[in-house]
PDB file of C-alpha atoms and ligand atoms in Angstrom:
ATOM      1  CA  MET A  20      -9.038  14.164  40.590  1.00 71.00           C
ATOM      2  CA  GLU A  21      -6.109  11.884  41.510  1.00 76.00           C
ATOM      3  CA  PHE A  22      -6.241   8.358  40.130  1.00 80.00           C
ATOM      4  CA  THR A  23      -4.351   5.443  41.652  1.00 90.00           C
ATOM      5  CA  LYS A  24      -4.029   3.491  38.413  1.00 95.00           C
ATOM      6  CA  PRO A  25      -3.602   4.528  34.770  1.00 97.00           C
ATOM      7  CA  ARG A  26      -6.839   5.213  32.924  1.00 97.00           C
ATOM      8  CA  ILE A  27      -8.226   3.896  29.676  1.00 98.00           C
ATOM      9  CA  GLU A  28     -10.976   6.038  28.140  1.00 98.00           C
ATOM     10  CA  ALA A  29     -12.942   6.379  24.925  1.00 98.00           C
ATOM     11  CA  CYS A  30     -13.600   9.498  22.869  1.00 98.00           C
ATOM     12  CA  PHE A  31     -16.378   8.939  20.329  1.00 98.00           C
ATOM     13  CA  SER A  32     -15.557  11.635  17.789  1.00 97.00           C
ATOM     14  CA  PRO A  33     -12.572  13.674  16.545  1.00 97.00           C
ATOM     15  CA  ARG A  34     -14.622  16.788  17.300  1.00 97.00           C
ATOM     16  CA  GLU A  35     -14.620  15.901  21.005  1.00 97.00           C
ATOM     17  CA  PHE A  36     -10.908  15.059  21.157  1.00 98.00           C
ATOM     18  CA  HIS A  37      -9.922  18.386  22.754  1.00 97.00           C
ATOM     19  CA  GLN A  38     -12.343  17.662  25.628  1.00 97.00           C
ATOM     20  CA  TYR A  39     -10.693  14.328  26.435  1.00 97.00           C
ATOM     21  CA  GLU A  40      -7.031  14.638  25.479  1.00 97.00           C
ATOM     22  CA  GLU A  41      -5.578  16.343  28.581  1.00 97.00           C
ATOM     23  CA  GLY A  42      -3.417  13.903  30.532  1.00 96.00           C
ATOM     24  CA  PHE A  43      -3.228  11.405  27.670  1.00 98.00           C
ATOM     25  CA  GLU A  44      -0.072  10.988  25.625  1.00 98.00           C
ATOM     26  CA  LEU A  45      -0.846   7.484  24.354  1.00 98.00           C
ATOM     27  CA  ILE A  46      -3.647   7.534  21.768  1.00 98.00           C
ATOM     28  CA  VAL A  47      -5.204   4.577  19.953  1.00 98.00           C
ATOM     29  CA  VAL A  48      -6.946   5.688  16.744  1.00 98.00           C
ATOM     30  CA  ILE A  49      -9.636   3.360  15.422  1.00 98.00           C
ATOM     31  CA  ASP A  50     -11.714   3.399  12.268  1.00 97.00           C
ATOM     32  CA  VAL A  51     -12.985  -0.155  11.973  1.00 97.00           C
ATOM     33  CA  LEU A  52     -14.799   0.496   8.638  1.00 95.00           C
ATOM     34  CA  ARG A  53     -12.277   0.601   7.067  1.00 96.00           C
ATOM     35  CA  ALA A  54      -9.235   2.862   7.386  1.00 97.00           C
ATOM     36  CA  THR A  55      -7.493   1.429  10.438  1.00 98.00           C
ATOM     37  CA  SER A  56      -8.361  -2.159   9.465  1.00 98.00           C
ATOM     38  CA  ALA A  57      -6.692  -1.452   6.104  1.00 98.00           C
ATOM     39  CA  ILE A  58      -3.648   0.133   7.775  1.00 98.00           C
ATOM     40  CA  CYS A  59      -3.180  -2.821  10.158  1.00 98.00           C
ATOM     41  CA  THR A  60      -3.517  -5.194   7.181  1.00 98.00           C
ATOM     42  CA  ALA A  61      -0.931  -3.265   5.185  1.00 98.00           C
ATOM     43  CA  ILE A  62       1.625  -3.319   7.972  1.00 98.00           C
ATOM     44  CA  GLU A  63       0.967  -7.014   8.712  1.00 98.00           C
ATOM     45  CA  HIS A  64       1.506  -7.835   5.025  1.00 98.00           C
ATOM     46  CA  GLY A  65       4.865  -6.085   4.858  1.00 98.00           C
ATOM     47  CA  VAL A  66       4.041  -2.561   3.690  1.00 98.00           C
ATOM     48  CA  LYS A  67       6.918  -0.507   5.113  1.00 98.00           C
ATOM     49  CA  GLY A  68       4.977   2.620   5.923  1.00 98.00           C
ATOM     50  CA  ILE A  69       1.713   4.472   5.453  1.00 98.00           C
ATOM     51  CA  ILE A  70       1.790   8.262   5.246  1.00 98.00           C
ATOM     52  CA  PRO A  71      -1.623   9.554   6.386  1.00 98.00           C
ATOM     53  CA  VAL A  72      -2.638  12.844   4.764  1.00 98.00           C
ATOM     54  CA  ASP A  73      -5.682  15.061   5.273  1.00 95.00           C
ATOM     55  CA  SER A  74      -6.695  16.037   1.797  1.00 97.00           C
ATOM     56  CA  VAL A  75      -7.117  14.488  -1.623  1.00 98.00           C
ATOM     57  CA  GLU A  76      -5.024  17.378  -3.035  1.00 98.00           C
ATOM     58  CA  GLU A  77      -2.089  16.481  -0.798  1.00 98.00           C
ATOM     59  CA  ALA A  78      -2.363  12.819  -1.797  1.00 98.00           C
ATOM     60  CA  ARG A  79      -2.476  13.884  -5.457  1.00 98.00           C
ATOM     61  CA  ASP A  80       0.743  15.882  -5.022  1.00 98.00           C
ATOM     62  CA  TYR A  81       2.452  12.737  -3.703  1.00 98.00           C
ATOM     63  CA  LEU A  82       1.039  10.756  -6.623  1.00 97.00           C
ATOM     64  CA  LYS A  83       2.541  13.263  -9.063  1.00 97.00           C
ATOM     65  CA  LYS A  84       5.912  12.859  -7.340  1.00 97.00           C
ATOM     66  CA  GLY A  85       5.793   9.112  -8.058  1.00 97.00           C
ATOM     67  CA  TYR A  86       4.536   7.798  -4.724  1.00 97.00           C
ATOM     68  CA  ILE A  87       1.954   5.034  -4.477  1.00 98.00           C
ATOM     69  CA  ALA A  88      -1.070   6.948  -3.216  1.00 98.00           C
ATOM     70  CA  ALA A  89      -4.504   5.788  -2.085  1.00 98.00           C
ATOM     71  CA  ALA A  90      -7.596   7.943  -1.697  1.00 98.00           C
ATOM     72  CA  GLU A  91     -11.112   7.194  -0.488  1.00 96.00           C
ATOM     73  CA  ARG A  92     -14.106   9.481  -0.109  1.00 96.00           C
ATOM     74  CA  GLU A  93     -17.668   8.344   0.704  1.00 90.00           C
ATOM     75  CA  GLY A  94     -16.456   4.730   0.538  1.00 91.00           C
ATOM     76  CA  LYS A  95     -15.260   5.011  -3.080  1.00 94.00           C
ATOM     77  CA  ILE A  96     -11.818   5.202  -4.663  1.00 97.00           C
ATOM     78  CA  VAL A  97     -11.247   8.822  -5.671  1.00 98.00           C
ATOM     79  CA  GLU A  98     -10.930   9.284  -9.426  1.00 97.00           C
ATOM     80  CA  GLY A  99      -7.338   9.299 -10.606  1.00 97.00           C
ATOM     81  CA  PHE A 100      -6.013   7.135  -7.787  1.00 98.00           C
ATOM     82  CA  PRO A 101      -4.945   3.523  -8.324  1.00 97.00           C
ATOM     83  CA  ILE A 102      -6.184   2.268  -4.947  1.00 97.00           C
ATOM     84  CA  GLY A 103      -8.512   3.126  -2.087  1.00 97.00           C
ATOM     85  CA  ASN A 104      -9.297   1.821   1.335  1.00 94.00           C
ATOM     86  CA  SER A 105     -10.099  -1.863   0.964  1.00 97.00           C
ATOM     87  CA  PRO A 106      -8.007  -3.999   3.330  1.00 98.00           C
ATOM     88  CA  PHE A 107      -7.683  -6.653   0.599  1.00 98.00           C
ATOM     89  CA  THR A 108      -5.772  -4.175  -1.583  1.00 97.00           C
ATOM     90  CA  TYR A 109      -2.993  -4.064   0.975  1.00 98.00           C
ATOM     91  CA  MET A 110      -2.396  -7.830   0.892  1.00 98.00           C
ATOM     92  CA  ASN A 111      -0.872  -7.418  -2.575  1.00 97.00           C
ATOM     93  CA  PRO A 112       2.734  -8.743  -2.428  1.00 97.00           C
ATOM     94  CA  GLU A 113       3.745  -5.940  -4.815  1.00 97.00           C
ATOM     95  CA  PHE A 114       3.324  -3.471  -1.941  1.00 98.00           C
ATOM     96  CA  LYS A 115       5.787  -5.288   0.341  1.00 98.00           C
ATOM     97  CA  GLY A 116       8.526  -2.897   1.447  1.00 98.00           C
ATOM     98  CA  GLU A 117       6.746   0.105  -0.115  1.00 98.00           C
ATOM     99  CA  THR A 118       5.560   3.324   1.512  1.00 98.00           C
ATOM    100  CA  ILE A 119       1.998   4.294   0.599  1.00 98.00           C
ATOM    101  CA  VAL A 120       0.285   7.657   1.017  1.00 98.00           C
ATOM    102  CA  LEU A 121      -3.303   7.389   2.238  1.00 98.00           C
ATOM    103  CA  THR A 122      -6.217   9.765   2.657  1.00 98.00           C
ATOM    104  CA  THR A 123      -9.686   8.638   3.817  1.00 97.00           C
ATOM    105  CA  THR A 124     -12.909  10.345   4.847  1.00 95.00           C
ATOM    106  CA  ASN A 125     -12.495   9.919   8.607  1.00 96.00           C
ATOM    107  CA  GLY A 126      -9.648   7.625   9.639  1.00 97.00           C
ATOM    108  CA  THR A 127      -6.669   9.586   8.386  1.00 97.00           C
ATOM    109  CA  LYS A 128      -8.276  12.790   9.666  1.00 96.00           C
ATOM    110  CA  ALA A 129      -8.428  11.315  13.195  1.00 98.00           C
ATOM    111  CA  ILE A 130      -4.783  10.230  12.981  1.00 98.00           C
ATOM    112  CA  LYS A 131      -3.762  13.761  11.984  1.00 98.00           C
ATOM    113  CA  ILE A 132      -5.772  15.249  14.883  1.00 97.00           C
ATOM    114  CA  ALA A 133      -3.840  13.073  17.340  1.00 98.00           C
ATOM    115  CA  GLN A 134      -0.403  13.399  15.758  1.00 98.00           C
ATOM    116  CA  HIS A 135       0.947  15.936  18.290  1.00 97.00           C
ATOM    117  CA  LYS A 136       0.798  13.276  21.024  1.00 98.00           C
ATOM    118  CA  GLU A 137       3.882  11.320  22.202  1.00 98.00           C
ATOM    119  CA  THR A 138       2.544   7.959  21.030  1.00 98.00           C
ATOM    120  CA  VAL A 139      -0.144   7.248  18.423  1.00 98.00           C
ATOM    121  CA  VAL A 140      -0.937   3.624  17.604  1.00 98.00           C
ATOM    122  CA  ILE A 141      -3.560   2.131  15.317  1.00 98.00           C
ATOM    123  CA  GLY A 142      -6.285  -0.210  16.493  1.00 98.00           C
ATOM    124  CA  ALA A 143      -8.961  -2.316  14.841  1.00 98.00           C
ATOM    125  CA  LEU A 144     -10.907  -5.430  15.709  1.00 98.00           C
ATOM    126  CA  ASN A 145      -8.363  -7.248  13.537  1.00 98.00           C
ATOM    127  CA  ASN A 146      -5.455  -6.638  15.955  1.00 98.00           C
ATOM    128  CA  LEU A 147      -7.552  -6.577  19.137  1.00 98.00           C
ATOM    129  CA  ASP A 148      -5.677  -9.042  21.356  1.00 98.00           C
ATOM    130  CA  SER A 149      -2.137  -8.038  20.421  1.00 98.00           C
ATOM    131  CA  LEU A 150      -2.996  -4.364  20.908  1.00 98.00           C
ATOM    132  CA  THR A 151      -4.748  -5.008  24.234  1.00 98.00           C
ATOM    133  CA  GLU A 152      -1.778  -6.994  25.577  1.00 98.00           C
ATOM    134  CA  TRP A 153       0.638  -4.269  24.502  1.00 98.00           C
ATOM    135  CA  LEU A 154      -1.461  -1.518  26.101  1.00 98.00           C
ATOM    136  CA  ILE A 155      -1.607  -3.389  29.420  1.00 98.00           C
ATOM    137  CA  ASP A 156       2.222  -3.454  29.484  1.00 97.00           C
ATOM    138  CA  GLN A 157       2.514   0.297  28.866  1.00 96.00           C
ATOM    139  CA  ASN A 158       1.239   1.356  32.305  1.00 94.00           C
ATOM    140  CA  ARG A 159       0.239   4.787  30.906  1.00 97.00           C
ATOM    141  CA  ASN A 160      -3.056   6.603  30.451  1.00 98.00           C
ATOM    142  CA  VAL A 161      -4.645   5.474  27.172  1.00 98.00           C
ATOM    143  CA  LEU A 162      -7.205   7.405  25.161  1.00 98.00           C
ATOM    144  CA  ILE A 163      -9.026   5.602  22.359  1.00 98.00           C
ATOM    145  CA  LEU A 164     -10.062   7.991  19.604  1.00 98.00           C
ATOM    146  CA  ALA A 165     -12.921   6.710  17.450  1.00 98.00           C
ATOM    147  CA  SER A 166     -12.883   8.228  13.969  1.00 97.00           C
ATOM    148  CA  GLY A 167     -16.685   8.083  13.688  1.00 94.00           C
ATOM    149  CA  TRP A 168     -18.354   9.316  10.511  1.00 93.00           C
ATOM    150  CA  LYS A 169     -17.857  13.002   9.684  1.00 93.00           C
ATOM    151  CA  ASP A 170     -17.478  13.825  13.385  1.00 94.00           C
ATOM    152  CA  LYS A 171     -20.549  11.815  14.386  1.00 94.00           C
ATOM    153  CA  PHE A 172     -20.708   8.809  16.720  1.00 95.00           C
ATOM    154  CA  ASN A 173     -20.626   5.406  15.063  1.00 95.00           C
ATOM    155  CA  LEU A 174     -21.374   1.932  16.354  1.00 95.00           C
ATOM    156  CA  GLU A 175     -18.503  -0.096  14.904  1.00 96.00           C
ATOM    157  CA  ASP A 176     -15.754   2.074  16.413  1.00 97.00           C
ATOM    158  CA  THR A 177     -17.624   2.124  19.725  1.00 97.00           C
ATOM    159  CA  ILE A 178     -17.755  -1.681  19.781  1.00 97.00           C
ATOM    160  CA  CYS A 179     -14.026  -1.857  19.081  1.00 98.00           C
ATOM    161  CA  ALA A 180     -13.267   0.749  21.778  1.00 98.00           C
ATOM    162  CA  GLY A 181     -15.404  -1.245  24.218  1.00 98.00           C
ATOM    163  CA  ALA A 182     -13.559  -4.461  23.354  1.00 98.00           C
ATOM    164  CA  ILE A 183     -10.170  -2.845  24.003  1.00 98.00           C
ATOM    165  CA  ILE A 184     -11.384  -1.262  27.252  1.00 98.00           C
ATOM    166  CA  ASP A 185     -12.916  -4.529  28.440  1.00 98.00           C
ATOM    167  CA  GLY A 186      -9.682  -6.444  27.785  1.00 98.00           C
ATOM    168  CA  VAL A 187      -7.447  -3.829  29.401  1.00 98.00           C
ATOM    169  CA  LEU A 188      -9.681  -3.453  32.504  1.00 98.00           C
ATOM    170  CA  LYS A 189      -9.694  -7.229  32.991  1.00 98.00           C
ATOM    171  CA  SER A 190      -5.942  -6.986  33.745  1.00 98.00           C
ATOM    172  CA  GLY A 191      -6.888  -5.148  36.955  1.00 97.00           C
ATOM    173  CA  LYS A 192      -4.105  -2.647  36.232  1.00 97.00           C
ATOM    174  CA  PHE A 193      -6.266   0.152  34.766  1.00 98.00           C
ATOM    175  CA  ILE A 194      -9.441   2.055  35.551  1.00 97.00           C
ATOM    176  CA  SER A 195     -12.013   3.935  33.450  1.00 97.00           C
ATOM    177  CA  ASP A 196     -13.768   7.051  34.675  1.00 94.00           C
ATOM    178  CA  GLU A 197     -15.692   8.490  31.722  1.00 97.00           C
ATOM    179  CA  ASP A 198     -19.286   7.529  30.860  1.00 98.00           C
ATOM    180  CA  SER A 199     -18.184   7.155  27.218  1.00 98.00           C
ATOM    181  CA  SER A 200     -15.901   4.287  28.286  1.00 98.00           C
ATOM    182  CA  VAL A 201     -18.654   2.621  30.329  1.00 98.00           C
ATOM    183  CA  ALA A 202     -21.056   2.952  27.384  1.00 98.00           C
ATOM    184  CA  ALA A 203     -18.513   1.522  24.933  1.00 98.00           C
ATOM    185  CA  LYS A 204     -17.985  -1.483  27.185  1.00 98.00           C
ATOM    186  CA  PHE A 205     -21.738  -2.121  27.516  1.00 97.00           C
ATOM    187  CA  ILE A 206     -22.280  -1.842  23.761  1.00 97.00           C
ATOM    188  CA  TYR A 207     -19.381  -4.207  23.089  1.00 98.00           C
ATOM    189  CA  LYS A 208     -20.795  -6.745  25.556  1.00 97.00           C
ATOM    190  CA  SER A 209     -24.182  -6.746  23.867  1.00 96.00           C
ATOM    191  CA  ALA A 210     -22.602  -7.009  20.384  1.00 96.00           C
ATOM    192  CA  LYS A 211     -19.723  -9.408  20.903  1.00 96.00           C
ATOM    193  CA  GLU A 212     -21.481 -12.715  20.128  1.00 95.00           C
ATOM    194  CA  ASN A 213     -22.215 -11.588  16.553  1.00 94.00           C
ATOM    195  CA  ILE A 214     -20.817  -8.198  15.676  1.00 94.00           C
ATOM    196  CA  PHE A 215     -21.746  -8.534  11.991  1.00 91.00           C
ATOM    197  CA  ALA A 216     -25.428  -9.126  12.827  1.00 91.00           C
ATOM    198  CA  TYR A 217     -25.425  -6.453  15.539  1.00 91.00           C
ATOM    199  CA  LEU A 218     -24.277  -3.882  13.000  1.00 91.00           C
ATOM    200  CA  LYS A 219     -26.888  -4.830  10.433  1.00 87.00           C
ATOM    201  CA  ALA A 220     -28.706  -1.538  10.845  1.00 80.00           C
ATOM    202  CA  SER A 221     -25.633   0.657  11.315  1.00 87.00           C
ATOM    203  CA  SER A 222     -25.288   3.508   8.860  1.00 86.00           C
ATOM    204  CA  HIS A 223     -21.818   2.651   7.643  1.00 82.00           C
ATOM    205  CA  ARG A 224     -22.564  -1.033   7.132  1.00 81.00           C
ATOM    206  CA  ARG A 225     -25.559  -0.006   5.031  1.00 84.00           C
ATOM    207  CA  ARG A 226     -23.398   2.475   3.103  1.00 85.00           C
ATOM    208  CA  LEU A 227     -20.766  -0.165   2.322  1.00 83.00           C
ATOM    209  CA  ARG A 228     -23.402  -2.771   1.467  1.00 83.00           C
ATOM    210  CA  ARG A 229     -24.794  -0.394  -1.164  1.00 86.00           C
ATOM    211  CA  LEU A 230     -21.264  -0.247  -2.626  1.00 87.00           C
ATOM    212  CA  ASN A 231     -21.031  -4.078  -2.702  1.00 86.00           C
ATOM    213  CA  LEU A 232     -18.353  -4.063  -0.025  1.00 89.00           C
ATOM    214  CA  ASN A 233     -19.796  -6.743   2.247  1.00 89.00           C
ATOM    215  CA  ALA A 234     -16.621  -8.846   2.047  1.00 94.00           C
ATOM    216  CA  ASP A 235     -14.625  -5.874   3.339  1.00 95.00           C
ATOM    217  CA  VAL A 236     -17.091  -5.414   6.195  1.00 93.00           C
ATOM    218  CA  LYS A 237     -16.887  -9.091   7.200  1.00 94.00           C
ATOM    219  CA  TYR A 238     -13.097  -8.934   7.162  1.00 97.00           C
ATOM    220  CA  CYS A 239     -12.981  -5.711   9.208  1.00 97.00           C
ATOM    221  CA  LEU A 240     -15.373  -7.161  11.801  1.00 95.00           C
ATOM    222  CA  THR A 241     -13.264 -10.287  12.332  1.00 97.00           C
ATOM    223  CA  PRO A 242     -11.355 -10.033  15.598  1.00 97.00           C
ATOM    224  CA  ASN A 243      -7.757 -11.188  15.788  1.00 97.00           C
ATOM    225  CA  ASN A 244      -6.970 -12.150  12.228  1.00 97.00           C
ATOM    226  CA  LEU A 245      -3.849  -9.900  12.534  1.00 97.00           C
ATOM    227  CA  THR A 246      -1.231  -9.087  15.148  1.00 97.00           C
ATOM    228  CA  ALA A 247       0.514  -6.003  13.696  1.00 98.00           C
ATOM    229  CA  ILE A 248       0.352  -2.758  15.635  1.00 98.00           C
ATOM    230  CA  PRO A 249       1.102   0.304  13.474  1.00 98.00           C
ATOM    231  CA  ILE A 250       2.680   3.257  15.262  1.00 98.00           C
ATOM    232  CA  LEU A 251       3.201   6.826  14.056  1.00 98.00           C
ATOM    233  CA  LYS A 252       6.898   7.705  13.755  1.00 97.00           C
ATOM    234  CA  ASP A 253       7.858  11.046  12.176  1.00 96.00           C
ATOM    235  CA  GLY A 254       4.526  11.246  10.383  1.00 97.00           C
ATOM    236  CA  ILE A 255       4.666   7.692   8.981  1.00 98.00           C
ATOM    237  CA  LEU A 256       2.801   4.650  10.305  1.00 98.00           C
ATOM    238  CA  VAL A 257       5.245   1.769  10.674  1.00 98.00           C
ATOM    239  CA  ALA A 258       5.349  -1.596  12.454  1.00 97.00           C
ATOM    240  CA  LEU A 259       5.704  -1.205  16.221  1.00 95.00           C
ATOM    241  CA  LYS A 260       7.888  -4.328  16.404  1.00 89.00           C
ATOM    242  CA  HIS A 261      10.494  -2.654  14.170  1.00 84.00           C
ATOM    243  CA  VAL A 262      10.505   0.480  16.334  1.00 85.00           C
ATOM    244  CA  GLU A 263      10.854  -1.578  19.535  1.00 83.00           C
ATOM    245  CA  LYS A 264      13.681  -3.639  17.991  1.00 78.00           C
ATOM    246  CA  ALA A 265      15.530  -0.454  17.006  1.00 81.00           C
ATOM    247  CA  VAL A 266      15.216   0.900  20.586  1.00 80.00           C
ATOM    248  CA  GLU A 267      16.548  -2.389  22.084  1.00 79.00           C
ATOM    249  CA  SER A 268      19.663  -2.547  19.866  1.00 71.00           C
TER     250      SER A 268
HETATM  251  O1  3SL B 373     -13.804   7.067   6.841  1.00 66.01           O
HETATM  252  C1  3SL B 373     -12.830   6.429   6.524  1.00 66.01           C
HETATM  253  O2  3SL B 373     -11.723   6.735   6.861  1.00 66.01           O
HETATM  254  C2  3SL B 373     -13.061   5.241   5.619  1.00 66.01           C
HETATM  255  O3  3SL B 373     -12.527   4.137   6.197  1.00 66.01           O
HETATM  256  C3  3SL B 373     -14.485   5.142   5.204  1.00 66.01           C
HETATM  257  S1  3SL B 373     -14.802   3.814   4.137  1.00 66.01           S
HETATM  258  O4  3SL B 373     -14.873   2.577   4.885  1.00 66.01           O
HETATM  259  O5  3SL B 373     -13.802   3.705   3.116  1.00 66.01           O
HETATM  260  O6  3SL B 373     -16.120   4.089   3.575  1.00 66.01           O
END
């Protein structure tokens, strides 16, 4: 089908990515709880780059070589690693200017699945408005890839996808065609007045509550407390503003 305007669509799981990806070279990866919220926080707070890796073994190899490496599985810091996936970790001034290797249960896996695309940027509720504004200016098809939980649908990423889609469609410059995008928008609209309360029963919020990570959840569900947009360049997530500056000069 021919479309008169660029499209913005949502894919709810990395497992479904191959069914959605055709015609999309600009991908937004989201993992609200907590990988992409942590990555946006790191870049906002001056971390130079995040190297996403698939496996704990790969992250361990980097650690042995002297890199700062972070690893999370099932919401917990993996034994032997100094840090995990909490966004608050990445506010540490000691990490300013550093490059950090990161592996997480779902978020880094989704980034790796999308890495063959021309442009991969990182989204969260935290950078919602700055990301939405930037996407509107791109005038290209956008596919939002939700990391989900172990290839399953999750609510928090769907709400974030719906928020981005809602904002971009309001510009009048884009259209959505997939039912997944319509569903994401509807879910966002019913959740937006109190996302924290809406997610009370969600599986991942319950999981993180059991691990005493409620403060992380509250932070990750706060829209627009950041403006940084991380972008994948040569396998490393860096600040989009630095990449754009380099292109201009
Ligand atoms: O799945 C992921 O990538 C993690 O963000 C999960 S957790 O929030 O650390 O549990």
